[in-house]
GROMACS .gro file of C-alpha atoms in nm:
model
  166
    1MET     CA    1  16.085  16.799  12.303
    2GLN     CA    2  15.996  16.434  12.330
    3LEU     CA    3  15.632  16.340  12.290
    4ASP     CA    4  15.442  16.027  12.354
    5ILE     CA    5  15.358  15.793  12.062
    6VAL     CA    6  15.004  15.846  11.915
    7THR     CA    7  14.737  15.623  12.082
    8PRO     CA    8  14.679  15.316  11.828
    9LEU     CA    9  14.369  15.229  11.710
   10HIS     CA   10  14.176  14.959  11.904
   11PRO     CA   11  14.113  14.628  11.794
   12GLU     CA   12  13.797  14.601  11.590
   13SER     CA   13  13.836  14.942  11.470
   14ARG     CA   14  13.826  14.985  11.098
   15ILE     CA   15  14.042  15.142  10.835
   16ALA     CA   16  13.825  15.133  10.538
   17GLU     CA   17  13.744  14.774  10.458
   18TYR     CA   18  13.996  14.625  10.702
   19GLY     CA   19  13.926  14.523  11.046
   20VAL     CA   20  14.213  14.595  11.282
   21LEU     CA   21  14.314  14.284  11.481
   22LYS     CA   22  14.606  14.409  11.700
   23VAL     CA   23  14.906  14.668  11.690
   24LEU     CA   24  15.222  14.485  11.564
   25GLY     CA   25  15.471  14.776  11.637
   26GLN     CA   26  15.469  15.153  11.690
   27GLY     CA   27  15.722  15.455  11.682
   28GLY     CA   28  15.738  15.814  11.658
   29PHE     CA   29  15.618  15.830  11.295
   30GLY     CA   30  15.400  15.529  11.229
   31THR     CA   31  15.196  15.256  11.387
   32THR     CA   32  15.183  14.905  11.238
   33TYR     CA   33  14.866  14.685  11.267
   34LEU     CA   34  14.793  14.346  11.169
   35ALA     CA   35  14.422  14.375  11.012
   36GLU     CA   36  14.197  14.178  10.804
   37ASP     CA   37  14.042  14.255  10.476
   38LEU     CA   38  13.671  14.194  10.557
   39HIS     CA   39  13.573  14.107  10.212
   40LEU     CA   40  13.877  13.883  10.119
   41ARG     CA   41  13.915  13.747  10.467
   42LYS     CA   42  14.286  13.788  10.431
   43ARG     CA   43  14.515  13.941  10.662
   44PHE     CA   44  14.745  14.226  10.602
   45ALA     CA   45  14.998  14.456  10.781
   46ILE     CA   46  14.892  14.811  10.774
   47LYS     CA   47  15.106  15.105  10.858
   48GLU     CA   48  14.939  15.428  10.979
   49PHE     CA   49  15.125  15.748  10.932
   50THR     CA   50  15.119  15.884  11.279
   51PRO     CA   51  15.412  16.130  11.356
   52SER     CA   52  15.370  16.201  11.710
   53HIS     CA   53  15.535  16.548  11.700
   54LEU     CA   54  15.257  16.680  11.488
   55VAL     CA   55  14.942  16.472  11.565
   56ARG     CA   56  14.726  16.290  11.830
   57ARG     CA   57  14.434  16.064  11.811
   58GLY     CA   58  14.075  16.210  11.864
   59GLN     CA   59  13.817  16.023  12.041
   60ASP     CA   60  13.651  15.927  11.730
   61GLY     CA   61  13.976  15.760  11.626
   62ALA     CA   62  14.073  16.022  11.361
   63ILE     CA   63  14.422  16.186  11.350
   64ARG     CA   64  14.415  16.547  11.472
   65LEU     CA   65  14.687  16.794  11.449
   66ARG     CA   66  14.845  16.896  11.770
   67THR     CA   67  14.811  17.278  11.678
   68ALA     CA   68  14.657  17.443  11.380
   69GLU     CA   69  15.026  17.579  11.287
   70LEU     CA   70  15.143  17.240  11.240
   71GLY     CA   71  14.889  17.191  10.916
   72GLN     CA   72  15.123  17.267  10.641
   73MET     CA   73  15.418  17.035  10.792
   74PHE     CA   74  15.170  16.754  10.835
   75ALA     CA   75  15.016  16.799  10.493
   76ASP     CA   76  15.348  16.813  10.338
   77ALA     CA   77  15.481  16.485  10.545
   78LEU     CA   78  15.161  16.306  10.451
   79ARG     CA   79  15.184  16.374  10.074
   80SER     CA   80  15.540  16.241  10.084
   81PHE     CA   81  15.419  15.945  10.273
   82LEU     CA   82  15.139  15.857  10.034
   83GLU     CA   83  15.372  15.930   9.722
   84GLU     CA   84  15.612  15.686   9.855
   85GLY     CA   85  15.346  15.440   9.909
   86GLN     CA   86  15.233  15.486   9.550
   87ARG     CA   87  15.597  15.405   9.435
   88LEU     CA   88  15.634  15.126   9.665
   89ALA     CA   89  15.323  14.968   9.545
   90ARG     CA   90  15.489  14.922   9.194
   91PHE     CA   91  15.809  14.786   9.332
   92ASN     CA   92  15.838  14.410   9.364
   93HIS     CA   93  16.108  14.211   9.524
   94ALA     CA   94  16.120  13.892   9.716
   95ASN     CA   95  16.320  14.044  10.007
   96ILE     CA   96  16.115  14.375  10.034
   97VAL     CA   97  15.758  14.330  10.177
   98ARG     CA   98  15.519  14.413   9.913
   99VAL     CA   99  15.272  14.727   9.954
  100ASN     CA  100  14.956  14.635   9.783
  101ARG     CA  101  14.773  14.962   9.849
  102PHE     CA  102  14.788  15.307   9.997
  103LEU     CA  103  14.493  15.505  10.114
  104GLU     CA  104  14.379  15.820  10.309
  105VAL     CA  105  14.125  15.793  10.566
  106ASN     CA  106  14.103  15.898  10.960
  107GLY     CA  107  14.268  16.223  10.879
  108THR     CA  108  14.594  16.036  10.764
  109GLY     CA  109  14.759  15.788  10.538
  110TYR     CA  110  14.803  15.422  10.545
  111LEU     CA  111  15.017  15.147  10.341
  112VAL     CA  112  14.835  14.806  10.310
  113MET     CA  113  15.126  14.545  10.301
  114ASP     CA  114  15.161  14.173  10.288
  115TYR     CA  115  15.143  14.011  10.633
  116VAL     CA  116  15.449  13.787  10.668
  117GLU     CA  117  15.415  13.552  10.936
  118GLY     CA  118  15.709  13.462  11.141
  119GLY     CA  119  15.964  13.601  11.382
  120SER     CA  120  16.196  13.879  11.339
  121LEU     CA  121  16.568  13.915  11.338
  122ARG     CA  122  16.544  14.062  11.677
  123SER     CA  123  16.347  13.781  11.810
  124LEU     CA  124  16.587  13.543  11.637
  125MET     CA  125  16.891  13.712  11.817
  126ARG     CA  126  16.708  13.683  12.166
  127PHE     CA  127  16.631  13.325  12.115
  128ARG     CA  128  16.975  13.226  11.997
  129GLY     CA  129  17.144  13.431  12.271
  130SER     CA  130  17.478  13.418  12.088
  131SER     CA  131  17.643  13.581  11.799
  132PHE     CA  132  17.601  13.469  11.428
  133THR     CA  133  17.882  13.319  11.225
  134GLU     CA  134  18.026  13.525  10.929
  135ASN     CA  135  17.832  13.283  10.689
  136GLU     CA  136  17.507  13.314  10.876
  137VAL     CA  137  17.525  13.699  10.863
  138LEU     CA  138  17.607  13.706  10.505
  139SER     CA  139  17.293  13.448  10.423
  140LEU     CA  140  17.073  13.673  10.605
  141MET     CA  141  17.192  14.007  10.485
  142LEU     CA  142  17.291  13.973  10.134
  143PRO     CA  143  16.931  13.875  10.013
  144ILE     CA  144  16.816  14.193  10.221
  145CYS     CA  145  17.088  14.419  10.074
  146ASP     CA  146  17.005  14.310   9.696
  147GLY     CA  147  16.634  14.430   9.784
  148LEU     CA  148  16.757  14.752   9.929
  149ALA     CA  149  17.010  14.822   9.615
  150GLN     CA  150  16.724  14.758   9.386
  151MET     CA  151  16.501  15.009   9.578
  152HIS     CA  152  16.795  15.258   9.559
  153ALA     CA  153  16.841  15.221   9.197
  154ILE     CA  154  16.488  15.346   9.138
  155GLY     CA  155  16.507  15.619   9.393
  156LEU     CA  156  16.323  15.467   9.671
  157ILE     CA  157  16.475  15.463  10.046
  158HIS     CA  158  16.334  15.216  10.295
  159ARG     CA  159  16.382  15.422  10.618
  160ASP     CA  160  16.306  15.149  10.839
  161VAL     CA  161  16.541  14.872  10.833
  162THR     CA  162  16.577  14.737  11.170
  163PRO     CA  163  16.616  14.403  11.352
  164ASP     CA  164  16.246  14.427  11.424
  165ASN     CA  165  16.165  14.467  11.040
  166ILE     CA  166  16.385  14.188  10.902
   0.00000   0.00000   0.00000
């Protein structure tokens, strides 16, 4: 059964002390926002746990279960998301975006990550309109593979390596 994505938070919504500026991306399990820490006046990317097969957004902005029977499944998935956030916050590699904090509000979990300005690999591919040379592929992918290998060595799996996230 294919379900729609969860309605994102509106710009100017709050996630704890962060003000939502805009949606950066969205998929079946999460929504990523550009947000600003209202105290530090610093921008972050915040990933919200929104598994569309389990939840929807209420009028108040909070996440609600689609049915009460999904409660344990969502609780287990949320716990796993937050535990992974905690582990990611202790991981530091130049080629993997750093998680600064994880939190639970609005009935779901959030990962607060460094916001890295610039384009994605997908946008570069569209801009170029041609294939990459072997050397270009190696110079792009080897540093990423190094970061992923170090994550795997400590038992972490990225789960979202896509051209939109590189």
